[in-house]
Amino acid sequence: MLVEVPRIERKDRVVLPAKETAVVVVDMQNDFVKPGGKLVVPAAAKTIEPIRRLLEKARSKGVKVFYTQDTHYEGDPEFAIWGEHVRHGTWGWRIVDELAPAGGDIVVMKTRYDGFYGTPLEDLLRVYGIKNLVIVGTVANICVLHTAGSAALRGYSVIVPEDGISALNDFDMQAALRQISFLYRGTIVKSVDDVEFQ
Ligand code: ZN
């Protein structure tokens, strides 16, 4: 079966107020990104460099940086779907070295696809007066989409640079972009380089 992707609007450039914006890096952990990981998304490796550039730009402008860290323990029901992955304390659970959190960054452990579910993320964003979230990471149609949707439903404006997210296949990637832009009124830009903070 062949399906057509509806037109997805991309903005050429987006300028965001540094004090009211945060970058959220979703699940860039060894198990999802690195060879030998338990649930590798092959396309995730090439998002490391763009995400690194985005983080550098964000930190230089004083933009708050959050990470979500998918975290499971013995017997987690998600293992029935995906197999064992990102077990707390293992190498696979750790965020990739290239994107290691810096001082001042906040890492939020999450147990489900949604970065807000059962985590302090919403409270932290409120404390810091954040209104816009630039969301990058993996997997585009799973944890990125659920986190972006959850953010939008809470009234945050969501910005997603295409070269900062990755999926297992093109369908999943396009489906995620479609839902984020249409359903959640998010802003899609082609590249992290199209995002400016001021
Ligand atoms: Zn998981």
GROMACS .gro file of C-alpha atoms and ligand atoms in nm:
model
  199
    1MET     CA    1   0.000   0.000   0.000
    2LEU     CA    2   0.119   0.344  -0.092
    3VAL     CA    3   0.005   0.645   0.109
    4GLU     CA    4   0.066   1.008   0.030
    5VAL     CA    5   0.214   1.237   0.291
    6PRO     CA    6   0.005   1.551   0.330
    7ARG     CA    7   0.198   1.874   0.283
    8ILE     CA    8   0.388   1.955   0.600
    9GLU     CA    9   0.467   2.324   0.643
   10ARG     CA   10   0.825   2.412   0.729
   11LYS     CA   11   0.944   2.751   0.850
   12ASP     CA   12   1.273   2.885   0.710
   13ARG     CA   13   1.379   3.034   1.038
   14VAL     CA   14   1.249   3.075   1.390
   15VAL     CA   15   1.373   3.328   1.648
   16LEU     CA   16   1.296   3.247   2.010
   17PRO     CA   17   1.339   3.445   2.331
   18ALA     CA   18   1.630   3.284   2.516
   19LYS     CA   19   1.482   3.330   2.864
   20GLU     CA   20   1.149   3.171   2.779
   21THR     CA   21   1.281   2.882   2.573
   22ALA     CA   22   1.427   2.544   2.662
   23VAL     CA   23   1.585   2.273   2.453
   24VAL     CA   24   1.464   1.922   2.533
   25VAL     CA   25   1.689   1.637   2.421
   26VAL     CA   26   1.484   1.319   2.418
   27ASP     CA   27   1.642   0.980   2.494
   28MET     CA   28   1.979   1.021   2.321
   29GLN     CA   29   2.108   0.717   2.509
   30ASN     CA   30   2.357   0.451   2.407
   31ASP     CA   31   2.094   0.176   2.368
   32PHE     CA   32   1.909   0.385   2.106
   33VAL     CA   33   2.203   0.549   1.933
   34LYS     CA   34   2.527   0.350   1.954
   35PRO     CA   35   2.636   0.029   1.777
   36GLY     CA   36   2.587  -0.252   2.027
   37GLY     CA   37   2.288  -0.079   2.183
   38LYS     CA   38   1.981  -0.289   2.258
   39LEU     CA   39   1.732  -0.090   2.049
   40VAL     CA   40   1.933   0.103   1.793
   41VAL     CA   41   1.772   0.357   1.562
   42PRO     CA   42   2.030   0.364   1.280
   43ALA     CA   43   1.940   0.721   1.179
   44ALA     CA   44   1.998   0.852   1.532
   45ALA     CA   45   2.377   0.864   1.500
   46LYS     CA   46   2.367   1.135   1.236
   47THR     CA   47   2.156   1.359   1.461
   48ILE     CA   48   2.433   1.377   1.722
   49GLU     CA   49   2.625   1.651   1.542
   50PRO     CA   50   2.324   1.879   1.476
   51ILE     CA   51   2.203   1.832   1.834
   52ARG     CA   52   2.553   1.916   1.960
   53ARG     CA   53   2.547   2.238   1.757
   54LEU     CA   54   2.203   2.326   1.892
   55LEU     CA   55   2.318   2.269   2.251
   56GLU     CA   56   2.627   2.481   2.199
   57LYS     CA   57   2.415   2.766   2.063
   58ALA     CA   58   2.156   2.727   2.341
   59ARG     CA   59   2.411   2.726   2.623
   60SER     CA   60   2.594   3.027   2.479
   61LYS     CA   61   2.266   3.224   2.494
   62GLY     CA   62   2.169   3.101   2.841
   63VAL     CA   63   1.886   2.882   2.710
   64LYS     CA   64   1.792   2.612   2.962
   65VAL     CA   65   1.869   2.255   2.850
   66PHE     CA   66   1.671   1.951   2.959
   67TYR     CA   67   1.731   1.587   2.879
   68THR     CA   68   1.489   1.303   2.911
   69GLN     CA   69   1.645   0.971   2.999
   70ASP     CA   70   1.430   0.667   2.931
   71THR     CA   71   1.466   0.442   3.234
   72HIS     CA   72   1.340   0.092   3.303
   73TYR     CA   73   1.377  -0.156   3.584
   74GLU     CA   74   1.344  -0.534   3.611
   75GLY     CA   75   1.014  -0.661   3.473
   76ASP     CA   76   0.899  -0.336   3.311
   77PRO     CA   77   0.588  -0.403   3.096
   78GLU     CA   78   0.753  -0.214   2.806
   79PHE     CA   79   1.005  -0.500   2.771
   80ALA     CA   80   0.719  -0.715   2.634
   81ILE     CA   81   0.693  -0.475   2.338
   82TRP     CA   82   1.053  -0.367   2.278
   83GLY     CA   83   1.266  -0.617   2.463
   84GLU     CA   84   1.494  -0.509   2.739
   85HIS     CA   85   1.645  -0.160   2.693
   86VAL     CA   86   1.787   0.132   2.894
   87ARG     CA   87   1.796  -0.056   3.220
   88HIS     CA   88   1.879   0.181   3.501
   89GLY     CA   89   2.253   0.200   3.565
   90THR     CA   90   2.369   0.016   3.250
   91TRP     CA   91   2.591   0.151   2.969
   92GLY     CA   92   2.290   0.151   2.736
   93TRP     CA   93   2.096   0.374   2.976
   94ARG     CA   94   2.360   0.648   2.973
   95ILE     CA   95   2.330   0.955   2.751
   96VAL     CA   96   2.582   0.940   2.463
   97ASP     CA   97   2.919   1.093   2.549
   98GLU     CA   98   2.907   1.347   2.264
   99LEU     CA   99   2.594   1.504   2.416
  100ALA     CA  100   2.688   1.468   2.782
  101PRO     CA  101   2.488   1.706   3.000
  102ALA     CA  102   2.682   2.014   3.112
  103GLY     CA  103   2.662   2.192   3.446
  104GLY     CA  104   2.323   2.360   3.477
  105ASP     CA  105   2.149   2.115   3.244
  106ILE     CA  106   1.868   1.908   3.393
  107VAL     CA  107   1.821   1.537   3.329
  108VAL     CA  108   1.470   1.401   3.381
  109MET     CA  109   1.433   1.025   3.408
  110LYS     CA  110   1.113   0.896   3.252
  111THR     CA  111   0.959   0.549   3.244
  112ARG     CA  112   0.709   0.599   2.960
  113TYR     CA  113   0.708   0.750   2.610
  114ASP     CA  114   0.586   1.085   2.739
  115GLY     CA  115   0.855   1.301   2.903
  116PHE     CA  116   0.591   1.465   3.126
  117TYR     CA  117   0.422   1.151   3.257
  118GLY     CA  118   0.518   1.095   3.619
  119THR     CA  119   0.821   1.329   3.592
  120PRO     CA  120   0.901   1.674   3.737
  121LEU     CA  121   0.940   1.823   3.386
  122GLU     CA  122   0.625   2.038   3.393
  123ASP     CA  123   0.707   2.182   3.735
  124LEU     CA  124   1.065   2.258   3.631
  125LEU     CA  125   0.952   2.435   3.314
  126ARG     CA  126   0.710   2.644   3.519
  127VAL     CA  127   0.978   2.735   3.773
  128TYR     CA  128   1.203   2.862   3.494
  129GLY     CA  129   0.923   3.047   3.313
  130ILE     CA  130   0.961   2.847   2.993
  131LYS     CA  131   0.702   2.888   2.715
  132ASN     CA  132   0.875   2.741   2.408
  133LEU     CA  133   1.034   2.400   2.372
  134VAL     CA  134   1.279   2.306   2.099
  135ILE     CA  135   1.253   1.928   2.097
  136VAL     CA  136   1.514   1.697   1.945
  137GLY     CA  137   1.615   1.334   1.997
  138THR     CA  138   1.472   0.992   1.929
  139VAL     CA  139   1.250   0.807   1.847
  140ALA     CA  140   1.060   1.062   1.636
  141ASN     CA  141   0.718   0.890   1.638
  142ILE     CA  142   0.747   0.749   1.989
  143CYS     CA  143   0.908   0.948   2.270
  144VAL     CA  144   0.963   1.268   2.069
  145LEU     CA  145   0.602   1.270   1.945
  146HIS     CA  146   0.451   1.186   2.283
  147THR     CA  147   0.663   1.446   2.459
  148ALA     CA  148   0.586   1.709   2.193
  149GLY     CA  149   0.214   1.630   2.210
  150SER     CA  150   0.211   1.635   2.587
  151ALA     CA  151   0.392   1.971   2.584
  152ALA     CA  152   0.148   2.118   2.332
  153LEU     CA  153  -0.152   1.999   2.532
  154ARG     CA  154  -0.005   2.186   2.829
  155GLY     CA  155   0.012   2.507   2.627
  156TYR     CA  156   0.379   2.508   2.531
  157SER     CA  157   0.482   2.612   2.185
  158VAL     CA  158   0.679   2.330   2.025
  159ILE     CA  159   0.958   2.366   1.768
  160VAL     CA  160   1.111   2.060   1.605
  161PRO     CA  161   1.419   2.074   1.379
  162GLU     CA  162   1.402   1.785   1.134
  163ASP     CA  163   1.775   1.711   1.139
  164GLY     CA  164   1.761   1.669   1.517
  165ILE     CA  165   1.516   1.378   1.524
  166SER     CA  166   1.530   1.023   1.392
  167ALA     CA  167   1.297   0.730   1.329
  168LEU     CA  168   1.326   0.366   1.225
  169ASN     CA  169   1.177   0.435   0.881
  170ASP     CA  170   1.044   0.715   0.659
  171PHE     CA  171   0.682   0.644   0.736
  172ASP     CA  172   0.737   0.685   1.109
  173MET     CA  173   0.934   1.005   1.049
  174GLN     CA  174   0.669   1.163   0.826
  175ALA     CA  175   0.387   1.053   1.056
  176ALA     CA  176   0.560   1.219   1.350
  177LEU     CA  177   0.618   1.545   1.160
  178ARG     CA  178   0.258   1.547   1.039
  179GLN     CA  179   0.115   1.498   1.389
  180ILE     CA  180   0.346   1.753   1.548
  181SER     CA  181   0.274   2.021   1.287
  182PHE     CA  182  -0.095   1.957   1.220
  183LEU     CA  183  -0.238   1.812   1.538
  184TYR     CA  184  -0.019   1.994   1.789
  185ARG     CA  185   0.040   2.313   1.589
  186GLY     CA  186   0.413   2.274   1.631
  187THR     CA  187   0.669   2.453   1.415
  188ILE     CA  188   0.887   2.237   1.193
  189VAL     CA  189   1.221   2.368   1.066
  190LYS     CA  190   1.457   2.173   0.844
  191SER     CA  191   1.764   2.222   1.058
  192VAL     CA  192   1.885   2.319   1.403
  193ASP     CA  193   2.067   2.597   1.217
  194ASP     CA  194   1.727   2.754   1.143
  195VAL     CA  195   1.667   2.809   1.515
  196GLU     CA  196   1.796   3.131   1.672
  197PHE     CA  197   1.782   3.243   2.034
  198GLN     CA  198   1.787   3.609   2.133
  199ZN      ZN  199   1.158   0.255   2.695
   0.00000   0.00000   0.00000
